[in-house]
XYZ file of C-alpha atoms in Angstrom:
153
model
C 8.913 -23.047 19.415
C 8.393 -19.274 18.915
C 5.148 -19.927 16.598
C 3.601 -21.944 19.382
C 4.556 -19.243 22.068
C 2.967 -16.662 19.557
C -0.184 -18.451 18.367
C -2.002 -14.944 17.751
C 0.773 -14.077 15.050
C 0.817 -15.672 11.658
C 4.251 -16.751 10.405
C 4.972 -17.131 6.667
C 7.957 -19.276 5.684
C 9.464 -18.940 2.220
C 12.184 -20.982 0.412
C 12.911 -24.624 -0.240
C 12.230 -27.115 2.849
C 11.327 -30.631 3.267
C 7.830 -31.836 3.216
C 8.326 -33.917 6.443
C 9.312 -30.611 8.186
C 6.211 -28.819 7.003
C 3.841 -31.543 8.355
C 5.055 -30.499 11.924
C 4.379 -26.716 11.764
C 2.067 -25.163 14.009
C -1.426 -23.814 12.470
C -0.158 -20.407 12.506
C 2.705 -21.131 10.142
C 2.113 -21.113 6.469
C 4.679 -22.106 3.924
C 4.870 -20.420 0.391
C 7.739 -22.372 -0.981
C 10.246 -20.905 -3.355
C 9.279 -17.463 -4.617
C 10.459 -16.337 -8.017
C 12.776 -13.342 -7.747
C 10.352 -11.025 -9.639
C 7.801 -11.616 -6.803
C 10.140 -11.023 -3.937
C 9.286 -7.097 -3.649
C 5.580 -7.883 -3.339
C 6.079 -10.549 -0.825
C 8.345 -8.374 1.263
C 5.703 -5.551 1.236
C 3.212 -7.781 2.799
C 5.474 -8.630 5.759
C 5.254 -6.961 9.266
C 8.479 -8.358 10.395
C 11.508 -9.996 8.661
C 12.934 -12.972 10.457
C 16.586 -14.170 9.880
C 16.693 -17.300 11.838
C 19.918 -19.426 11.701
C 21.095 -22.131 13.817
C 24.421 -21.035 15.368
C 27.219 -23.305 14.309
C 30.723 -23.295 12.395
C 28.945 -23.155 9.126
C 26.664 -19.982 9.939
C 29.484 -18.111 11.858
C 30.464 -16.326 8.638
C 27.065 -15.778 7.183
C 25.794 -12.373 6.306
C 22.204 -12.996 4.870
C 21.255 -10.855 1.829
C 17.792 -10.865 3.228
C 18.854 -8.610 6.034
C 19.521 -5.740 3.720
C 16.456 -6.560 1.584
C 14.011 -6.572 4.397
C 15.474 -3.305 5.945
C 15.749 -1.492 2.612
C 11.738 -2.432 2.037
C 10.985 -0.789 5.390
C 10.700 -4.164 7.236
C 12.167 -4.285 10.788
C 14.192 -7.598 11.296
C 14.712 -9.980 14.157
C 17.834 -11.945 13.595
C 19.729 -14.622 15.343
C 23.019 -13.424 16.756
C 25.527 -14.056 14.132
C 29.210 -12.660 13.941
C 28.816 -11.091 10.576
C 25.441 -9.595 11.522
C 27.042 -8.140 14.806
C 29.726 -6.566 12.429
C 27.091 -4.521 10.695
C 24.516 -4.252 13.270
C 25.705 -0.540 14.354
C 25.237 0.456 10.822
C 21.459 0.353 11.135
C 18.926 2.181 13.311
C 18.935 0.278 16.723
C 15.119 -0.456 16.611
C 15.275 -1.658 12.961
C 17.402 -4.733 13.613
C 16.608 -6.594 16.794
C 18.999 -9.650 17.696
C 17.566 -12.476 19.650
C 19.018 -15.782 21.151
C 16.490 -18.255 22.487
C 12.644 -18.553 22.280
C 11.936 -15.952 25.059
C 14.163 -13.400 23.188
C 12.680 -14.054 19.934
C 9.179 -13.694 21.124
C 9.978 -10.259 22.731
C 11.944 -8.860 19.769
C 9.113 -10.036 17.380
C 6.561 -8.391 19.527
C 8.603 -5.329 19.910
C 9.080 -4.914 16.138
C 5.366 -5.577 15.450
C 4.460 -2.728 17.842
C 6.903 -0.307 16.412
C 5.542 -0.932 13.022
C 7.309 -0.282 9.572
C 10.551 1.619 9.412
C 9.946 5.436 8.544
C 11.233 6.828 5.391
C 14.065 8.503 7.194
C 15.069 5.144 8.823
C 14.855 3.420 5.388
C 17.137 6.208 4.005
C 19.512 5.637 6.632
C 19.532 1.747 6.001
C 20.215 2.331 2.157
C 23.035 4.889 2.859
C 24.730 2.640 5.548
C 24.171 -0.665 3.243
C 26.628 0.574 0.700
C 29.578 -1.674 0.080
C 32.187 0.659 1.480
C 30.230 0.662 4.848
C 29.759 -3.122 4.892
C 33.370 -3.909 4.006
C 34.516 -1.519 6.883
C 32.332 -3.610 9.171
C 33.539 -6.776 7.964
C 37.213 -5.861 7.963
C 36.746 -4.720 11.447
C 35.082 -8.036 12.621
C 37.945 -10.011 10.603
C 40.563 -8.037 12.523
C 38.898 -8.782 15.833
C 38.743 -12.249 15.147
C 42.329 -12.645 14.231
C 43.334 -10.654 17.328
C 41.264 -13.258 19.370
C 43.110 -16.260 17.672
C 46.553 -14.868 18.495
């Protein structure tokens, strides 16, 4: 796993999960559980890198995680699974702000790169906020939908 290959890095998981899964986490992984919405900004401020890890399957092929924009707007660089909806908006963000990874070795490289780069600059955050408006997101989704439709024909 990524956490096992990066034993010098601490990982914090947030959200609901099964107790049976938690018991098998490596020592450098901690679990906060569900975080009330009022506490999310404080938690995000403490992160060095935001992770958007999804299994790639039919169900996740149409997912555009809200956390992506939240991480970026908070100044946190993001490493994400390569999902079609994320690819549709990826060019809207500064290249070093959103790193895409497939496979353990790519995740390790991307996380290390994001850690070295540090938080987003105020200018990068401003760019993210401007590019994350609904008009830009809808244009990205529309383009992705048109490409998917063209492939199906």
